[in-house]
Amino acid sequence: MVSAFVSLGGVQGISGTRGLKKSLRRRNGVWMDAGNGNSNGASIAPLPKDAMKDQTGMMNLDLTGSVPRRNTRAVQVGDILIGGGNPVVIQSMINEDTMDIDGAYAAIRKLHEEGCEIVRLTVPSLAHAHAVGFIKEKLRAEYQDVPLVADVHHNGMRIALEVAKHVDKVRINPGLYVYEKPDPNRVEYTEEDFKKLAAQMKEKLEPLIVCLRDQGKAMRIGVNHGSLAERMLFTYGDTPEGMVESALECIKICRELDFHNLIISMKVSMGMEQAAFVHLPKQTSNSPHLNMDL
């Protein structure tokens, strides 16, 4: 199963791309009729990208079920713009160990040649973060500068700060940045409790936010249903509202530090993910990132 991560910027319901990808391959920005996998097929002149077309620029796609775009803040990731009326962007990730520089390079290049515009890597350690720098250099020297996203799974600020030097976007999980030991005797989280814990989160996140802000790079606030902070679970329960509040808490910190280059994602079962994205747009103009298994 392949996971595709679609940065929507307000668009939902675009369909008809799967069959198209089977018959076309992109080489150096030009889509070609690949036939049975032959990359020497006849070239198709690229068309200007349009918000209501597939990112290939091809026309006549089935847009049944599409809805009007809402206005979102445009976010730059490398040379790609997400949201703000820009076309839908396709992002995926590699399975290769990031420490395998040659293998990671080959996988990223293949994804990009197949039409993926942004590629995500897993960065679980400081050694992996250093390796990303070599991968980026190899891409620039031997292929082209592909926009990369680093997935920092846990509260690894040293990892995040190192990899932020080499990638175009860093993904964090806000539920992992302030540890709260469950208290069986607790009856509520007060407003003061929330403010205190939010201040702790801001203290921990500020170095990364400032680092990304000053480099003109982006952050994905990736809320994971399975790792919501204890205060969110206790107050909102196992609900989409808890995920939204977790994202908003982190967005508020970023705004206080004058950092707005944000993408928001909600990782959970599809039904709850859709519900969370219904609540989120009412409170923020940040562009959403939708996970889909293909």
Coordinates of C-alpha atoms in Angstrom, one line a residue:
M1 CA 0.0 0.0 0.0
V2 CA 1.3 3.5 -0.9
S3 CA 0.5 6.4 1.2
A4 CA 0.0 9.7 -0.6
F5 CA -0.1 12.9 1.3
V6 CA -2.1 15.6 -0.5
S7 CA -1.6 19.2 0.5
L8 CA -5.0 20.6 -0.4
G9 CA -5.0 24.2 0.5
G10 CA -8.7 24.1 0.7
V11 CA -9.6 21.7 -2.1
Q12 CA -11.4 18.4 -1.5
G13 CA -12.9 15.8 -3.8
I14 CA -10.5 15.9 -6.7
S15 CA -10.6 12.6 -8.4
G16 CA -9.5 10.8 -11.6
T17 CA -5.7 11.0 -11.1
R18 CA -5.0 7.3 -10.3
G19 CA -5.5 6.0 -13.9
L20 CA -3.7 9.0 -15.3
K21 CA -0.6 8.2 -13.3
K22 CA -0.6 4.7 -14.6
S23 CA -0.4 5.9 -18.2
L24 CA 1.9 8.9 -17.8
R25 CA 5.3 9.5 -16.5
R26 CA 7.0 12.9 -15.9
R27 CA 10.6 13.5 -17.0
N28 CA 12.1 16.9 -16.3
G29 CA 8.8 18.6 -16.0
V30 CA 7.3 17.1 -19.2
W31 CA 4.7 14.4 -19.0
M32 CA 5.2 11.5 -21.4
D33 CA 3.0 8.6 -22.7
A34 CA 4.7 5.8 -20.8
G35 CA 2.8 2.9 -22.4
N36 CA 4.0 -0.3 -20.7
G37 CA 6.6 1.6 -18.6
N38 CA 8.6 2.8 -21.6
S39 CA 9.9 6.3 -20.8
N40 CA 10.6 7.0 -24.5
G41 CA 7.0 7.6 -25.4
A42 CA 5.8 10.7 -27.2
S43 CA 6.0 13.9 -25.1
I44 CA 2.9 15.9 -24.2
A45 CA 3.4 19.6 -24.0
P46 CA 2.9 20.7 -20.4
L47 CA 0.1 23.1 -19.7
P48 CA 0.0 25.8 -17.1
K49 CA -1.0 24.4 -13.7
D50 CA -4.6 25.2 -12.6
A51 CA -6.2 24.9 -9.2
M52 CA -9.0 22.7 -10.5
K53 CA -6.8 20.4 -12.6
D54 CA -4.5 17.6 -11.7
Q55 CA -1.0 18.7 -11.0
T56 CA 0.0 17.3 -14.4
G57 CA -1.9 20.2 -16.0
M58 CA -4.0 17.7 -17.9
M59 CA -7.6 18.7 -18.6
N60 CA -10.8 16.7 -18.7
L61 CA -10.5 15.2 -15.2
D62 CA -13.6 14.0 -13.4
L63 CA -14.3 16.7 -10.8
T64 CA -17.5 15.1 -9.5
G65 CA -17.9 15.9 -5.8
S66 CA -15.4 18.7 -5.8
V67 CA -16.2 21.7 -3.6
P68 CA -15.3 25.4 -3.8
R69 CA -11.9 26.2 -2.3
R70 CA -11.7 28.2 0.8
N71 CA -9.2 30.9 1.2
T72 CA -6.0 29.7 2.9
R73 CA -2.6 31.2 3.6
A74 CA -0.1 30.2 0.9
V75 CA 2.9 28.3 2.3
Q76 CA 6.2 27.9 0.5
V77 CA 8.0 24.6 0.7
G78 CA 11.2 24.8 -1.4
D79 CA 10.0 26.0 -4.8
I80 CA 6.5 24.8 -4.3
L81 CA 3.5 26.9 -3.1
I82 CA 0.7 25.2 -1.1
G83 CA -2.7 26.8 -0.6
G84 CA -3.7 30.3 -1.3
G85 CA -5.3 29.4 -4.6
N86 CA -2.3 27.3 -5.9
P87 CA -2.8 23.9 -7.4
V88 CA -3.1 20.8 -5.3
V89 CA 0.3 19.4 -4.4
I90 CA 1.2 15.7 -4.1
Q91 CA 3.6 14.6 -1.4
S92 CA 4.7 11.1 -0.4
M93 CA 7.4 9.5 1.6
I94 CA 10.2 6.9 1.2
N95 CA 10.5 3.6 3.0
E96 CA 14.3 3.6 2.9
D97 CA 16.4 4.2 6.0
T98 CA 17.5 7.8 5.8
M99 CA 21.0 6.6 6.8
D100 CA 21.2 4.8 3.5
I101 CA 22.1 7.9 1.5
D102 CA 22.3 6.3 -1.9
G103 CA 19.1 4.3 -1.4
A104 CA 17.2 7.4 -0.1
Y105 CA 18.5 9.5 -3.0
A106 CA 17.3 6.9 -5.5
A107 CA 13.9 6.6 -3.9
I108 CA 13.4 10.4 -3.7
R109 CA 14.4 10.8 -7.3
K110 CA 12.1 8.0 -8.5
L111 CA 9.1 9.6 -6.6
H112 CA 9.9 13.0 -8.0
E113 CA 10.2 11.6 -11.6
E114 CA 6.8 9.9 -11.2
G115 CA 5.1 13.2 -10.3
C116 CA 5.5 13.6 -6.6
E117 CA 6.4 17.2 -5.8
I118 CA 7.4 17.0 -2.1
V119 CA 9.1 14.0 -0.4
R120 CA 9.1 13.2 3.3
L121 CA 11.8 11.3 5.2
T122 CA 11.8 9.8 8.7
V123 CA 14.5 11.4 11.0
P124 CA 14.6 9.4 14.3
S125 CA 18.1 10.4 15.4
L126 CA 20.8 13.0 15.2
A127 CA 22.8 10.7 12.8
H128 CA 19.8 10.5 10.5
A129 CA 19.5 14.3 10.6
H130 CA 23.1 14.7 9.5
A131 CA 22.5 12.1 6.7
V132 CA 19.7 14.2 5.3
G133 CA 22.3 16.9 4.6
F134 CA 24.2 14.5 2.4
I135 CA 21.0 13.4 0.6
K136 CA 20.1 17.0 -0.2
E137 CA 23.6 17.6 -1.5
K138 CA 23.5 14.5 -3.7
L139 CA 20.1 15.6 -5.1
R140 CA 21.4 19.0 -6.0
A141 CA 24.6 17.6 -7.6
E142 CA 23.2 14.7 -9.5
Y143 CA 19.5 15.5 -10.1
Q144 CA 17.8 18.6 -8.8
D145 CA 16.7 20.3 -5.6
V146 CA 13.6 18.3 -4.6
P147 CA 11.7 19.8 -1.6
L148 CA 12.1 17.6 1.4
V149 CA 10.2 17.2 4.7
A150 CA 11.7 15.8 7.8
D151 CA 9.4 13.8 10.1
V152 CA 10.7 14.2 13.7
H153 CA 8.6 11.7 15.6
H154 CA 9.3 12.6 19.2
N155 CA 10.6 15.5 21.4
G156 CA 13.9 15.6 19.7
M157 CA 14.8 19.3 19.6
R158 CA 18.5 18.7 18.7
I159 CA 17.3 16.5 15.9
A160 CA 14.8 19.0 14.6
L161 CA 17.3 21.9 14.8
E162 CA 19.9 20.0 12.9
V163 CA 17.6 18.7 10.1
A164 CA 16.1 22.1 9.8
K165 CA 19.4 23.2 8.2
H166 CA 18.9 20.7 5.3
V167 CA 15.1 20.4 4.6
D168 CA 12.4 22.7 3.5
K169 CA 9.8 21.7 6.1
V170 CA 9.8 20.0 9.5
R171 CA 6.9 17.9 10.8
I172 CA 6.4 17.8 14.5
N173 CA 3.7 16.2 16.7
P174 CA 2.6 18.7 19.3
G175 CA 1.3 16.0 21.6
L176 CA 4.8 14.9 22.4
Y177 CA 6.4 18.1 23.5
V178 CA 5.2 18.4 27.1
Y179 CA 5.0 15.2 29.1
E180 CA 2.0 15.0 31.5
K181 CA 1.9 12.0 33.8
P182 CA -1.8 10.9 34.1
D183 CA -3.2 11.7 37.6
P184 CA -6.0 9.3 38.6
N185 CA -7.2 11.8 41.2
R186 CA -7.5 14.7 38.8
V187 CA -11.0 16.1 38.3
E188 CA -10.3 18.8 35.8
Y189 CA -7.7 20.9 33.9
T190 CA -8.1 24.5 34.8
E191 CA -7.5 27.5 32.5
E192 CA -4.3 28.1 34.5
D193 CA -3.2 24.6 34.0
F194 CA -3.6 25.0 30.2
K195 CA -1.7 28.3 30.2
K196 CA 1.1 26.8 32.2
L197 CA 1.5 23.8 29.9
A198 CA 1.2 26.0 26.8
A199 CA 4.0 28.2 28.2
Q200 CA 6.2 25.0 28.6
M201 CA 5.4 24.0 25.1
K202 CA 6.3 27.4 23.8
E203 CA 9.7 27.3 25.6
K204 CA 10.5 24.0 24.0
L205 CA 9.3 24.8 20.5
E206 CA 10.6 28.4 20.3
P207 CA 14.2 27.5 19.1
L208 CA 12.8 25.4 16.2
I209 CA 10.1 27.9 15.3
V210 CA 12.7 30.8 15.2
C211 CA 15.1 28.6 13.2
L212 CA 12.5 27.8 10.5
R213 CA 11.1 31.4 10.5
D214 CA 14.5 33.0 10.0
Q215 CA 15.3 30.6 7.1
G216 CA 12.0 31.1 5.4
K217 CA 11.1 27.4 5.8
A218 CA 7.9 25.7 6.8
M219 CA 6.5 23.5 9.6
R220 CA 3.8 20.9 9.5
I221 CA 1.9 20.6 12.8
G222 CA 1.0 16.9 12.6
V223 CA -1.6 16.1 15.2
N224 CA -1.7 12.3 15.8
H225 CA -4.9 10.9 17.3
G226 CA -2.9 8.2 19.1
S227 CA -0.6 10.7 21.0
L228 CA -2.8 13.6 22.1
A229 CA -1.5 15.3 25.2
E230 CA -3.1 14.2 28.5
R231 CA -4.8 17.6 29.0
M232 CA -6.5 17.3 25.6
L233 CA -7.7 13.7 26.2
F234 CA -8.9 14.6 29.7
T235 CA -10.8 17.7 28.6
Y236 CA -12.2 16.8 25.2
G237 CA -12.1 13.0 25.3
D238 CA -11.4 10.9 22.3
T239 CA -12.9 13.4 19.8
P240 CA -12.0 15.5 16.7
E241 CA -12.3 18.6 19.0
G242 CA -9.3 17.5 21.0
M243 CA -7.2 17.2 17.9
V244 CA -8.3 20.6 16.7
E245 CA -7.5 22.2 20.1
S246 CA -4.1 20.6 20.1
A247 CA -3.4 22.1 16.6
L248 CA -4.7 25.5 17.6
E249 CA -2.5 25.6 20.7
C250 CA 0.5 25.1 18.6
I251 CA -0.6 27.5 15.9
K252 CA -1.1 30.2 18.6
I253 CA 2.5 29.8 19.8
C254 CA 3.8 30.1 16.2
R255 CA 1.7 33.3 15.7
E256 CA 3.1 34.8 18.9
L257 CA 6.6 34.3 17.4
D258 CA 5.5 35.8 14.0
F259 CA 5.8 32.5 12.2
H260 CA 3.0 31.7 9.8
N261 CA 4.5 29.2 7.2
L262 CA 2.4 26.4 8.6
I263 CA 0.6 23.3 7.3
I264 CA -1.8 21.4 9.5
S265 CA -2.5 17.6 9.4
M266 CA -4.7 15.3 11.5
K267 CA -3.8 11.7 11.5
V268 CA -6.6 9.3 12.5
S269 CA -9.2 7.0 11.0
M270 CA -10.7 8.6 7.9
G271 CA -14.1 9.5 9.4
M272 CA -12.6 11.4 12.4
E273 CA -10.0 13.0 10.2
Q274 CA -12.7 14.5 8.0
A275 CA -14.6 15.6 11.1
A276 CA -11.5 17.3 12.5
F277 CA -11.0 19.2 9.2
V278 CA -14.6 20.4 9.4
H279 CA -13.9 22.0 12.7
L280 CA -10.4 23.4 11.9
P281 CA -11.2 25.8 9.0
K282 CA -13.6 27.7 11.3
Q283 CA -10.7 28.8 13.4
T284 CA -7.6 29.1 11.2
S285 CA -6.7 30.0 7.6
N286 CA -3.7 27.6 7.6
S287 CA -3.6 25.0 4.7
P288 CA -4.6 21.4 5.5
H289 CA -2.6 18.3 4.6
L290 CA -4.8 15.2 4.0
N291 CA -3.5 11.6 4.3
M292 CA -4.8 9.1 1.9
D293 CA -3.9 5.4 1.4
L294 CA -3.8 4.4 -2.3

